[in-house]
Tab-separated table of C-alpha atoms and ligand atoms in Angstrom:
chain	number	residue	atom	x	y	z
A	1	MET	CA	-99.987	9.617	123.099
A	2	ALA	CA	-101.151	12.376	119.932
A	3	THR	CA	-103.361	11.296	117.612
A	4	VAL	CA	-101.825	9.412	114.561
A	5	VAL	CA	-103.740	10.510	111.144
A	6	PRO	CA	-103.398	8.346	108.130
A	7	VAL	CA	-101.425	9.995	105.229
A	8	SER	CA	-103.147	9.663	101.853
A	9	SER	CA	-102.483	7.180	99.646
A	10	PHE	CA	-99.081	6.318	97.389
A	11	ASP	CA	-97.182	4.427	95.683
A	12	PHE	CA	-93.513	4.497	97.243
A	13	VAL	CA	-90.785	3.993	94.759
A	14	VAL	CA	-87.337	3.403	95.736
A	15	PHE	CA	-84.706	3.258	93.292
A	16	GLY	CA	-82.120	1.275	94.996
A	17	GLY	CA	-84.747	-1.003	96.712
A	18	THR	CA	-82.754	-3.550	97.683
A	19	GLY	CA	-79.799	-1.786	98.814
A	20	ASP	CA	-78.094	-1.119	101.652
A	21	LEU	CA	-80.342	2.675	102.845
A	22	ALA	CA	-83.444	0.223	101.697
A	23	VAL	CA	-82.822	-2.299	103.701
A	24	ARG	CA	-81.801	-0.836	106.827
A	25	LYS	CA	-83.727	2.324	106.953
A	26	LEU	CA	-86.524	2.201	104.520
A	27	LEU	CA	-88.326	-0.467	104.524
A	28	PRO	CA	-88.728	-0.823	108.808
A	29	ALA	CA	-89.522	2.698	108.868
A	30	LEU	CA	-92.554	2.845	106.507
A	31	TYR	CA	-93.276	-0.488	108.468
A	32	LEU	CA	-93.596	1.329	111.031
A	33	ARG	CA	-94.985	3.735	110.431
A	34	ASP	CA	-97.530	1.015	108.893
A	35	ARG	CA	-97.895	-0.155	112.236
A	36	ASP	CA	-99.068	3.272	113.465
A	37	LYS	CA	-101.317	3.714	111.036
A	38	GLN	CA	-100.518	5.748	108.845
A	39	ILE	CA	-100.472	3.806	106.115
A	40	THR	CA	-103.888	3.836	103.876
A	41	PRO	CA	-104.337	-0.031	103.232
A	42	ASP	CA	-104.005	0.767	99.392
A	43	SER	CA	-101.106	2.143	99.876
A	44	ARG	CA	-97.791	0.360	97.640
A	45	ILE	CA	-94.155	-0.189	97.866
A	46	LEU	CA	-91.940	-0.606	94.848
A	47	LEU	CA	-88.337	-1.695	95.141
A	48	VAL	CA	-86.633	-1.382	92.313
A	49	SER	CA	-83.026	-2.865	91.590
A	50	ARG	CA	-81.188	-4.524	89.409
A	51	SER	CA	-80.991	-7.963	91.385
A	52	LYS	CA	-83.540	-10.719	91.330
A	53	GLU	CA	-83.887	-11.069	94.732
A	54	SER	CA	-87.823	-11.786	95.450
A	55	VAL	CA	-89.702	-9.866	97.831
A	56	ASP	CA	-89.365	-12.308	100.836
A	57	ALA	CA	-85.407	-12.534	100.423
A	58	ILE	CA	-85.503	-8.764	100.829
A	59	ALA	CA	-87.555	-8.653	103.507
A	60	LYS	CA	-85.871	-11.275	105.599
A	61	ARG	CA	-82.689	-8.558	105.524
A	62	ALA	CA	-85.207	-5.778	106.442
A	63	ARG	CA	-86.541	-7.502	109.072
A	64	ALA	CA	-83.540	-7.165	111.251
A	65	HIS	CA	-83.415	-3.309	111.483
A	66	VAL	CA	-86.925	-3.920	113.116
A	67	PRO	CA	-86.784	-3.558	116.817
A	68	ASP	CA	-88.469	-7.182	118.636
A	69	ASP	CA	-90.084	-5.130	120.839
A	70	LEU	CA	-91.986	-3.358	118.200
A	71	PHE	CA	-92.872	-6.421	115.483
A	72	ASP	CA	-95.738	-7.359	114.663
A	73	GLU	CA	-96.297	-10.752	112.519
A	74	ALA	CA	-99.292	-9.781	111.083
A	75	VAL	CA	-98.679	-6.031	110.024
A	76	TRP	CA	-95.135	-7.347	108.827
A	77	ARG	CA	-96.987	-9.804	106.874
A	78	SER	CA	-99.807	-7.532	105.549
A	79	PHE	CA	-97.163	-4.827	105.148
A	80	LEU	CA	-94.802	-7.694	102.829
A	81	ALA	CA	-98.155	-8.266	100.630
A	82	ARG	CA	-98.549	-4.969	99.314
A	83	THR	CA	-94.637	-4.581	98.072
A	84	GLN	CA	-93.375	-5.826	95.271
A	85	HIS	CA	-89.837	-6.341	93.833
A	86	PHE	CA	-88.628	-4.980	89.510
A	87	ALA	CA	-85.327	-6.081	88.387
A	88	LEU	CA	-84.668	-3.381	85.998
A	89	ASP	CA	-81.572	-1.210	85.221
A	90	ALA	CA	-82.331	1.970	85.675
A	91	ALA	CA	-79.044	3.141	83.471
A	92	HIS	CA	-80.993	1.292	80.461
A	93	ASP	CA	-84.609	0.720	79.142
A	94	GLU	CA	-85.147	-2.461	78.818
A	95	GLY	CA	-87.408	-4.813	81.636
A	96	TRP	CA	-89.819	-1.368	81.965
A	97	SER	CA	-92.488	-2.688	81.108
A	98	SER	CA	-93.691	-4.361	83.961
A	99	PHE	CA	-92.788	-1.350	85.930
A	100	GLU	CA	-94.806	1.179	84.008
A	101	ARG	CA	-98.012	-1.051	83.638
A	102	ALA	CA	-97.887	-1.241	87.688
A	103	LEU	CA	-97.619	2.431	88.228
A	104	ALA	CA	-99.793	3.446	85.286
A	105	ASP	CA	-103.227	0.868	86.476
A	106	ARG	CA	-103.280	3.504	89.777
A	107	PRO	CA	-102.049	7.580	88.390
A	108	GLU	CA	-103.987	9.392	91.191
A	109	PRO	CA	-102.191	8.454	94.629
A	110	VAL	CA	-99.027	9.912	95.576
A	111	ARG	CA	-95.852	8.664	93.915
A	112	VAL	CA	-92.739	9.232	95.434
A	113	PHE	CA	-89.910	8.167	93.704
A	114	TYR	CA	-86.519	7.598	95.784
A	115	LEU	CA	-83.644	7.832	94.722
A	116	ALA	CA	-81.117	5.387	96.828
A	117	THR	CA	-78.409	4.696	94.325
A	118	ALA	CA	-75.292	5.934	93.266
A	119	PRO	CA	-76.011	10.134	92.209
A	120	ASP	CA	-74.852	9.778	88.620
A	121	LEU	CA	-78.226	7.594	88.260
A	122	PHE	CA	-79.814	10.932	89.229
A	123	GLY	CA	-79.975	12.150	86.328
A	124	PRO	CA	-79.921	9.089	83.572
A	125	ILE	CA	-83.139	8.178	86.193
A	126	CYS	CA	-85.533	11.091	86.310
A	127	THR	CA	-85.151	11.626	81.881
A	128	ARG	CA	-86.254	7.654	81.977
A	129	LEU	CA	-89.339	8.622	84.086
A	130	ARG	CA	-90.441	11.050	82.007
A	131	THR	CA	-89.795	9.257	79.013
A	132	HIS	CA	-91.757	6.607	80.495
A	133	ASN	CA	-94.826	8.900	81.391
A	134	LEU	CA	-94.568	8.301	85.039
A	135	VAL	CA	-94.038	12.089	86.352
A	136	THR	CA	-97.742	13.015	87.441
A	137	PRO	CA	-98.230	16.143	88.759
A	138	ASN	CA	-98.428	14.280	92.367
A	139	SER	CA	-95.105	13.067	91.983
A	140	ARG	CA	-91.914	13.729	94.217
A	141	ILE	CA	-88.222	12.919	93.960
A	142	VAL	CA	-86.435	12.177	97.108
A	143	LEU	CA	-82.950	12.855	96.613
A	144	GLU	CA	-80.167	11.122	98.786
A	145	LYS	CA	-77.194	12.713	99.517
A	146	PRO	CA	-74.433	12.947	98.501
A	147	ILE	CA	-76.233	15.704	96.211
A	148	GLY	CA	-72.291	16.342	93.962
A	149	HIS	CA	-68.728	15.968	94.861
A	150	ASP	CA	-68.232	19.858	94.592
A	151	LEU	CA	-69.867	22.324	93.637
A	152	ALA	CA	-70.429	22.490	90.041
A	153	SER	CA	-71.344	18.418	90.130
A	154	ALA	CA	-74.051	19.431	92.784
A	155	ARG	CA	-74.999	22.417	90.202
A	156	ALA	CA	-75.564	19.511	87.080
A	157	VAL	CA	-77.669	16.653	89.545
A	158	ASN	CA	-80.060	19.404	90.344
A	159	GLU	CA	-80.198	21.019	86.742
A	160	ALA	CA	-80.761	17.432	85.578
A	161	VAL	CA	-83.428	16.468	88.171
A	162	GLY	CA	-84.775	19.957	87.629
A	163	ALA	CA	-85.339	19.397	84.055
A	164	VAL	CA	-87.959	16.914	84.882
A	165	PHE	CA	-89.788	17.602	88.199
A	166	ASP	CA	-90.654	21.142	90.133
A	167	GLU	CA	-88.581	22.828	93.179
A	168	ALA	CA	-91.581	22.045	95.132
A	169	GLN	CA	-91.342	18.236	93.708
A	170	ILE	CA	-87.909	18.321	95.184
A	171	PHE	CA	-87.343	16.441	98.600
A	172	ARG	CA	-83.012	16.757	99.201
A	173	ILE	CA	-83.091	14.478	102.303
A	174	ASP	CA	-80.354	15.602	105.092
A	175	HIS	CA	-81.172	12.927	107.676
A	176	TYR	CA	-80.607	14.322	110.507
A	177	LEU	CA	-83.225	16.895	110.323
A	178	GLY	CA	-85.614	14.138	111.067
A	179	LYS	CA	-83.908	13.533	114.277
A	180	GLU	CA	-86.415	14.253	117.209
A	181	THR	CA	-83.491	15.901	119.107
A	182	VAL	CA	-82.849	18.252	116.280
A	183	GLN	CA	-86.050	19.512	115.082
A	184	ASN	CA	-86.387	19.700	118.984
A	185	LEU	CA	-83.731	22.508	118.730
A	186	LEU	CA	-86.668	24.879	117.525
A	187	ALA	CA	-88.438	24.150	119.444
A	188	LEU	CA	-86.243	25.444	122.311
A	189	ARG	CA	-85.248	27.907	119.943
A	190	PHE	CA	-88.457	29.219	119.020
A	191	ALA	CA	-91.647	27.813	121.712
A	192	ASN	CA	-89.331	29.414	124.964
A	193	SER	CA	-88.855	33.482	125.023
A	194	LEU	CA	-85.926	32.014	128.074
A	195	PHE	CA	-83.189	32.046	125.526
A	196	GLU	CA	-83.699	34.352	122.622
A	197	SER	CA	-82.396	37.296	124.551
A	198	LEU	CA	-79.023	35.707	125.236
A	199	TRP	CA	-78.768	34.196	121.897
A	200	ASN	CA	-76.239	36.515	120.432
A	201	ARG	CA	-72.969	37.712	120.519
A	202	GLY	CA	-73.578	39.764	123.531
A	203	SER	CA	-74.006	36.431	125.422
A	204	ILE	CA	-72.524	33.759	123.718
A	205	ASP	CA	-68.609	32.971	123.768
A	206	HIS	CA	-68.743	30.135	121.141
A	207	VAL	CA	-70.863	27.529	119.627
A	208	GLN	CA	-69.229	24.401	119.535
A	209	ILE	CA	-71.432	21.400	117.925
A	210	THR	CA	-69.460	17.641	117.744
A	211	VAL	CA	-70.876	14.792	115.800
A	212	ALA	CA	-68.759	11.928	116.857
A	213	GLU	CA	-68.968	8.213	115.341
A	214	SER	CA	-67.227	5.293	116.984
A	215	ILE	CA	-67.705	3.123	114.250
A	216	GLY	CA	-65.120	2.663	111.143
A	217	VAL	CA	-65.767	3.476	107.292
A	218	GLY	CA	-66.720	-0.743	107.590
A	219	THR	CA	-68.911	-1.932	104.323
A	220	ARG	CA	-68.774	1.686	102.919
A	221	ALA	CA	-64.575	2.217	102.135
A	222	GLY	CA	-65.262	2.293	97.848
A	223	TYR	CA	-67.685	5.270	98.572
A	224	TYR	CA	-66.088	6.866	102.058
A	225	ASP	CA	-62.381	7.176	100.454
A	226	GLY	CA	-63.834	9.141	96.991
A	227	SER	CA	-65.734	10.861	99.648
A	228	GLY	CA	-64.148	11.824	103.019
A	229	ALA	CA	-65.502	13.728	106.218
A	230	LEU	CA	-66.346	17.123	104.765
A	231	ARG	CA	-68.339	15.821	102.194
A	232	ASP	CA	-69.483	13.280	104.201
A	233	MET	CA	-70.615	14.658	107.382
A	234	VAL	CA	-69.952	18.536	107.443
A	235	GLN	CA	-71.175	19.912	103.923
A	236	ASN	CA	-74.691	18.886	104.862
A	237	HIS	CA	-75.303	16.970	108.466
A	238	LEU	CA	-73.091	19.412	110.723
A	239	LEU	CA	-74.002	22.831	108.541
A	240	GLN	CA	-77.700	22.003	108.658
A	241	LEU	CA	-77.529	22.256	112.355
A	242	LEU	CA	-74.875	25.292	112.411
A	243	CYS	CA	-78.002	26.506	110.609
A	244	LEU	CA	-80.669	25.634	113.492
A	245	VAL	CA	-79.139	27.454	115.633
A	246	ALA	CA	-77.940	30.592	114.485
A	247	MET	CA	-81.025	31.602	111.701
A	248	GLU	CA	-82.819	34.255	112.771
A	249	PRO	CA	-86.749	33.289	113.717
A	250	PRO	CA	-88.566	32.512	111.272
A	251	THR	CA	-92.365	34.094	110.808
A	252	GLN	CA	-93.736	30.517	111.034
A	253	MET	CA	-92.880	27.219	110.264
A	254	HIS	CA	-93.625	26.834	106.852
A	255	GLN	CA	-91.088	25.399	104.449
A	256	ASP	CA	-90.296	28.682	102.966
A	257	THR	CA	-89.748	30.931	105.831
A	258	VAL	CA	-87.436	28.324	107.534
A	259	ARG	CA	-85.509	27.311	104.487
A	260	ASP	CA	-84.751	31.103	103.900
A	261	GLU	CA	-83.060	31.992	107.765
A	262	LYS	CA	-81.481	29.048	106.830
A	263	LEU	CA	-80.131	29.915	103.364
A	264	LYS	CA	-79.485	33.562	104.706
A	265	VAL	CA	-76.946	31.739	107.792
A	266	LEU	CA	-74.829	29.603	105.087
A	267	ARG	CA	-74.379	32.920	103.347
A	268	ALA	CA	-73.222	34.475	106.188
A	269	LEU	CA	-70.607	31.987	106.250
A	270	LYS	CA	-66.848	33.226	106.030
A	271	PRO	CA	-65.335	31.835	103.723
A	272	ILE	CA	-62.089	29.967	104.575
A	273	THR	CA	-59.117	30.644	102.315
A	274	PRO	CA	-56.128	28.035	101.655
A	275	ASP	CA	-53.926	30.907	103.698
A	276	MET	CA	-56.237	30.690	106.416
A	277	LEU	CA	-56.594	26.844	106.302
A	278	ALA	CA	-53.506	25.763	109.461
A	279	GLY	CA	-55.490	27.824	111.834
A	280	TRP	CA	-59.583	26.899	111.015
A	281	SER	CA	-59.255	23.614	110.098
A	282	VAL	CA	-58.139	19.883	110.962
A	283	ARG	CA	-58.311	17.069	109.110
A	284	GLY	CA	-57.390	13.804	110.461
A	285	GLN	CA	-57.216	10.321	109.566
A	286	TYR	CA	-57.791	7.060	111.892
A	287	ARG	CA	-54.992	4.502	113.117
A	288	ALA	CA	-54.982	1.085	114.324
A	289	GLY	CA	-56.126	1.777	118.343
A	290	ALA	CA	-59.274	0.620	120.805
A	291	ILE	CA	-63.284	0.909	121.724
A	292	ASP	CA	-64.621	-0.224	124.388
A	293	GLY	CA	-61.015	-1.915	125.421
A	294	VAL	CA	-61.282	-3.946	121.662
A	295	GLY	CA	-58.547	-3.249	119.261
A	296	VAL	CA	-59.797	-2.123	116.058
A	297	PRO	CA	-57.779	-1.460	112.575
A	298	GLY	CA	-56.659	1.593	110.880
A	299	TYR	CA	-58.107	3.542	108.093
A	300	VAL	CA	-55.483	2.140	105.680
A	301	GLU	CA	-56.063	-1.598	106.460
A	302	ASP	CA	-59.761	-1.166	106.439
A	303	LEU	CA	-59.439	0.062	102.890
A	304	GLY	CA	-57.590	-3.495	102.290
A	305	GLY	CA	-54.033	-1.586	102.535
A	306	ALA	CA	-54.097	1.414	99.918
A	307	ALA	CA	-52.553	4.076	100.680
A	308	SER	CA	-55.396	6.939	101.119
A	309	ARG	CA	-55.127	11.074	102.045
A	310	THR	CA	-58.893	10.901	102.491
A	311	GLU	CA	-59.933	12.504	106.182
A	312	THR	CA	-61.879	9.887	108.758
A	313	PHE	CA	-61.908	13.794	111.428
A	314	VAL	CA	-62.452	16.917	110.438
A	315	ALA	CA	-62.358	19.865	112.750
A	316	LEU	CA	-62.564	23.875	111.692
A	317	ARG	CA	-63.232	26.881	112.509
A	318	ALA	CA	-66.433	29.297	110.984
A	319	GLU	CA	-67.872	32.450	111.521
A	320	VAL	CA	-71.113	33.727	110.979
A	321	GLU	CA	-70.520	37.424	109.734
A	322	THR	CA	-73.985	38.692	110.912
A	323	TRP	CA	-74.685	41.360	113.458
A	324	ARG	CA	-76.103	38.398	115.637
A	325	TRP	CA	-73.353	36.484	115.500
A	326	GLY	CA	-70.283	39.136	114.242
A	327	GLY	CA	-66.675	37.469	116.210
A	328	VAL	CA	-68.541	34.294	117.920
A	329	PRO	CA	-66.416	31.115	117.021
A	330	PHE	CA	-68.623	27.916	115.538
A	331	TYR	CA	-65.906	25.018	116.530
A	332	LEU	CA	-67.626	21.970	114.322
A	333	ARG	CA	-66.100	18.494	114.857
A	334	THR	CA	-67.035	15.337	113.754
A	335	GLY	CA	-64.719	11.663	112.794
A	336	LYS	CA	-64.927	8.227	112.652
A	337	ARG	CA	-63.327	5.640	114.962
A	338	LEU	CA	-63.626	8.938	117.803
A	339	ALA	CA	-64.073	7.789	121.772
A	340	GLU	CA	-67.838	7.468	121.383
A	341	ARG	CA	-70.769	7.832	119.694
A	342	THR	CA	-71.908	11.386	120.657
A	343	SER	CA	-73.368	14.193	118.523
A	344	GLU	CA	-73.846	17.492	120.973
A	345	ILE	CA	-74.054	20.916	120.324
A	346	VAL	CA	-72.720	23.387	123.160
A	347	ILE	CA	-73.506	26.724	123.637
A	348	GLN	CA	-71.282	28.763	125.845
A	349	PHE	CA	-72.235	31.226	127.318
A	350	ARG	CA	-69.552	34.638	128.530
A	351	PRO	CA	-67.929	34.312	131.836
A	352	VAL	CA	-69.017	36.664	134.542
A	353	PRO	CA	-67.538	40.485	134.730
A	354	HIS	CA	-65.687	39.768	138.200
A	355	ASN	CA	-65.809	37.243	140.659
A	356	ILE	CA	-66.784	38.701	143.968
A	357	PHE	CA	-65.670	34.915	146.069
A	358	ALA	CA	-62.560	34.691	147.324
A	359	ALA	CA	-59.910	33.322	145.732
A	360	ASP	CA	-59.932	29.369	147.770
A	361	ALA	CA	-64.187	29.734	146.718
A	362	GLY	CA	-63.047	27.354	143.452
A	363	ALA	CA	-63.317	29.136	139.814
A	364	ILE	CA	-66.240	30.202	138.226
A	365	LEU	CA	-66.867	28.589	135.265
A	366	PRO	CA	-69.236	29.789	132.370
A	367	ASN	CA	-72.145	28.902	131.968
A	368	ARG	CA	-72.471	25.995	129.478
A	369	LEU	CA	-76.312	24.882	127.388
A	370	VAL	CA	-75.811	21.148	126.237
A	371	ILE	CA	-77.907	20.019	123.651
A	372	ARG	CA	-77.376	16.753	123.567
A	373	LEU	CA	-79.026	14.779	120.422
A	374	GLN	CA	-77.563	11.407	120.145
A	375	PRO	CA	-77.491	9.289	122.179
A	376	ASN	CA	-79.100	10.036	126.024
A	377	GLU	CA	-81.487	13.041	123.973
A	378	GLY	CA	-81.784	15.913	126.517
A	379	ILE	CA	-80.636	19.025	127.433
A	380	GLU	CA	-78.467	20.475	129.824
A	381	LEU	CA	-77.821	23.685	131.555
A	382	GLN	CA	-74.565	24.084	133.315
A	383	LEU	CA	-74.879	26.378	136.648
A	384	MET	CA	-72.393	27.828	139.466
A	385	SER	CA	-73.945	26.294	142.657
A	386	LYS	CA	-72.868	27.228	146.112
A	387	ASP	CA	-71.864	23.974	147.455
A	388	PRO	CA	-73.172	23.394	150.829
A	389	GLY	CA	-72.476	22.706	154.065
A	390	PRO	CA	-69.400	24.708	156.426
A	391	GLY	CA	-66.290	25.912	155.413
A	392	GLY	CA	-67.303	29.381	154.263
A	393	MET	CA	-68.169	29.589	150.798
A	394	ARG	CA	-67.639	27.227	147.859
A	395	ILE	CA	-68.645	27.630	144.408
A	396	LYS	CA	-69.284	24.043	142.701
A	397	PRO	CA	-70.538	23.351	138.979
A	398	THR	CA	-73.524	21.495	138.516
A	399	ASN	CA	-76.061	20.732	136.396
A	400	LEU	CA	-80.047	21.141	135.620
A	401	ASN	CA	-80.828	18.176	133.241
A	402	LEU	CA	-83.716	17.814	131.128
A	403	SER	CA	-84.191	13.623	130.165
A	404	PHE	CA	-86.455	13.365	127.291
A	405	ALA	CA	-86.268	9.260	127.599
A	406	GLU	CA	-87.612	10.720	131.309
A	407	ALA	CA	-89.847	13.555	130.220
A	408	PHE	CA	-91.838	11.925	127.395
A	409	LYS	CA	-91.274	7.866	127.913
A	410	THR	CA	-91.884	7.217	124.376
A	411	ARG	CA	-90.259	5.793	121.645
A	412	TYR	CA	-87.281	7.913	119.301
A	413	ALA	CA	-88.434	7.554	115.914
A	414	ASP	CA	-86.120	7.060	113.565
A	415	ALA	CA	-85.112	10.251	111.139
A	416	TYR	CA	-86.507	8.605	108.209
A	417	GLU	CA	-89.848	7.737	109.625
A	418	ARG	CA	-90.904	10.843	109.863
A	419	LEU	CA	-88.770	12.354	106.496
A	420	LEU	CA	-90.580	10.101	104.552
A	421	MET	CA	-94.173	10.895	105.437
A	422	ASP	CA	-93.520	14.769	105.318
A	423	VAL	CA	-92.406	13.387	101.382
A	424	VAL	CA	-95.691	11.983	100.537
A	425	ARG	CA	-97.754	14.664	102.550
A	426	GLY	CA	-95.154	17.471	100.502
A	427	ASN	CA	-93.941	18.913	103.507
A	428	SER	CA	-90.494	19.863	102.598
A	429	THR	CA	-89.550	21.917	105.516
A	430	LEU	CA	-86.827	19.633	106.931
A	431	PHE	CA	-85.635	19.213	103.685
A	432	MET	CA	-82.720	20.982	101.587
A	433	ARG	CA	-83.581	23.692	99.344
A	434	ARG	CA	-81.118	23.520	95.994
A	435	ASP	CA	-79.985	26.836	96.656
A	436	GLU	CA	-79.260	25.908	100.493
A	437	VAL	CA	-77.225	22.563	99.149
A	438	GLU	CA	-75.160	25.015	96.324
A	439	ALA	CA	-74.497	28.120	99.644
A	440	ALA	CA	-73.175	25.120	101.846
A	441	TRP	CA	-70.839	23.812	98.283
A	442	THR	CA	-69.548	27.162	98.068
A	443	TRP	CA	-68.438	27.405	101.776
A	444	ILE	CA	-66.765	24.057	101.474
A	445	GLU	CA	-64.963	23.993	98.402
A	446	PRO	CA	-62.211	27.048	99.240
A	447	ILE	CA	-61.482	24.524	102.101
A	448	LEU	CA	-60.873	20.694	99.514
A	449	GLU	CA	-58.964	22.842	97.093
A	450	GLY	CA	-56.616	24.283	99.864
A	451	TRP	CA	-56.108	20.494	100.876
A	452	ALA	CA	-55.819	19.632	97.920
A	453	ARG	CA	-52.909	21.608	97.684
A	454	ASP	CA	-51.209	20.933	100.885
A	455	ASP	CA	-48.702	18.501	100.589
A	456	ALA	CA	-49.651	17.422	103.885
A	457	PRO	CA	-51.075	14.285	104.644
A	458	PRO	CA	-53.912	14.035	107.558
A	459	LYS	CA	-52.583	13.757	110.962
A	460	PRO	CA	-52.713	10.536	112.211
A	461	TYR	CA	-55.300	9.142	115.165
A	462	PRO	CA	-55.619	6.178	117.661
A	463	ALA	CA	-59.045	4.910	116.846
A	464	GLY	CA	-60.356	5.748	120.441
A	465	THR	CA	-59.451	9.154	121.130
A	466	TRP	CA	-61.328	12.508	119.970
A	467	GLY	CA	-59.160	12.770	117.045
A	468	PRO	CA	-55.403	14.287	115.889
A	469	ALA	CA	-54.314	16.559	118.940
A	470	ALA	CA	-54.337	19.662	116.753
A	471	SER	CA	-58.114	19.434	117.240
A	472	ILE	CA	-57.532	20.475	120.958
A	473	ALA	CA	-55.325	23.254	119.847
A	474	LEU	CA	-57.325	24.515	117.736
A	475	VAL	CA	-59.736	25.876	119.961
A	476	GLU	CA	-56.901	25.842	123.185
A	477	ARG	CA	-55.210	28.578	121.559
A	478	GLU	CA	-58.214	30.960	121.773
A	479	GLY	CA	-58.709	29.990	125.786
A	480	ARG	CA	-61.093	27.465	125.015
A	481	THR	CA	-62.101	23.846	125.926
A	482	TRP	CA	-64.018	21.058	123.878
A	483	ASP	CA	-66.966	19.968	125.872
A	484	ASP	CA	-65.419	15.888	125.599
A	485	GLU	CA	-67.594	15.299	129.640
A	486	GLY	CA	-70.856	16.117	128.038
A	487	SER	CA	-71.838	13.137	127.553
A	488	ASP	CA	-71.146	11.226	130.088
B	1	BG6	C1	-74.506	9.542	106.734
B	1	BG6	C2	-73.222	9.291	106.705
B	1	BG6	O1	-75.185	10.756	106.541
B	1	BG6	O2	-75.210	9.980	108.358
B	1	BG6	C3	-72.180	8.639	107.304
B	1	BG6	O3	-73.062	8.735	105.338
B	1	BG6	C4	-72.476	8.680	109.278
B	1	BG6	O4	-70.893	7.971	107.181
B	1	BG6	C5	-73.962	8.084	109.381
B	1	BG6	O5	-72.537	7.216	109.589
B	1	BG6	C6	-74.198	8.593	111.159
B	1	BG6	O6	-75.869	9.331	111.018
B	1	BG6	P1	-76.582	9.143	112.586
B	1	BG6	O7	-77.653	9.173	112.224
B	1	BG6	O8	-75.759	7.577	112.740
B	1	BG6	O9	-75.752	9.819	112.974
């Protein structure tokens, strides 16, 4: 087990401190880091929200999101003793004085302001932090997505926050970058020499990135209907995964070098113009169906019956216009209420140039490297092998299978645990820089505009399937298939 070094003492302020994210993710993550002795005894958690809920009541809700086997009553109590809640309206000046006093008492420690609020409050909160003199040189601000809903609004948010905080103090979170298996992509590519000489258009036929969810929109229908899968998942999570697969090796593992390389990928994405949309994109919306044999309603029912053109599924064909990747398709796909929850990256290599085996030996399938991000985290290399036994030469697909659960026998920390401590440490390698967010919106925007002009609604798909048939056609018309068996 690695040695755990406590990070320096800090005050961790969460705006939106009684909201879903704080209760489900942030408080459990901070508690778990406290349990792992990473948090100094004098560090504090300051929750800020409009509600008058007590810390005990908030804690009770958060407790439900800490797994029982990781729960330690004594640590939990000492963690809560350092947690306070301030009821104030972040959009108005009233009520700030007691919060201000609590912070003013301790100006030295690292101060984190985590904005788990609606994005239209990001600017006003930053301005108030400044007018109340709460921004110290040791302060950092964390922005939850969505950062804008298009390029112009993302720029406006970045401007408003940038008027108060330096770029080095701004941490734009993409929780996918905090996932162990996503960081392992960096290890796979840059701590092994095996793949690098093959990692290009000469050897790779195409790449697939799938982030499939079996859940529906649940209680987030209001937010989701104004967003859709392209903004909610592709603009951030899927494009970040694409960057890690496609980027050039950075010269060192440093916040600027890594993000410089990711930015180059985003800027090299071939624009999908409206006339290309029909061949390069599919959007869908789930209808009633069944997940694991249990009937589930459709998206419109989840919304309460209102008709909607919001996509809950998207599949895209992307290309990275560089010498390394020229002409290699990157197929991206994500959706709600799909057949199962599975996220994976598939690197499919080129077929053998010539088959020396007899026709009845069996088909030679191209090698695939499957990186399973969640669940069943691991890496699988699909190889062709001789089927043992008499009867001549028969060729069969087989797998080299590395399961991280078996190899490491350790708990996989939630993405937020890693990322929150990185903020305190001031390490922004796994956070999005302003130029990255804006480059991602620059690529996404023409797709949104093209869809807005298109009369056709999203294609329906029954819940519990892999999305609209058109998404299968998107890859099959190019002679390829989605890896829907990958997670088995
Ligand atoms: C969030 C999206 O960013 O990621 C959600 O807003 C989605 O819609 C979630 O469900 C998926 O995250 P994870 O970690 O469960 O794969």
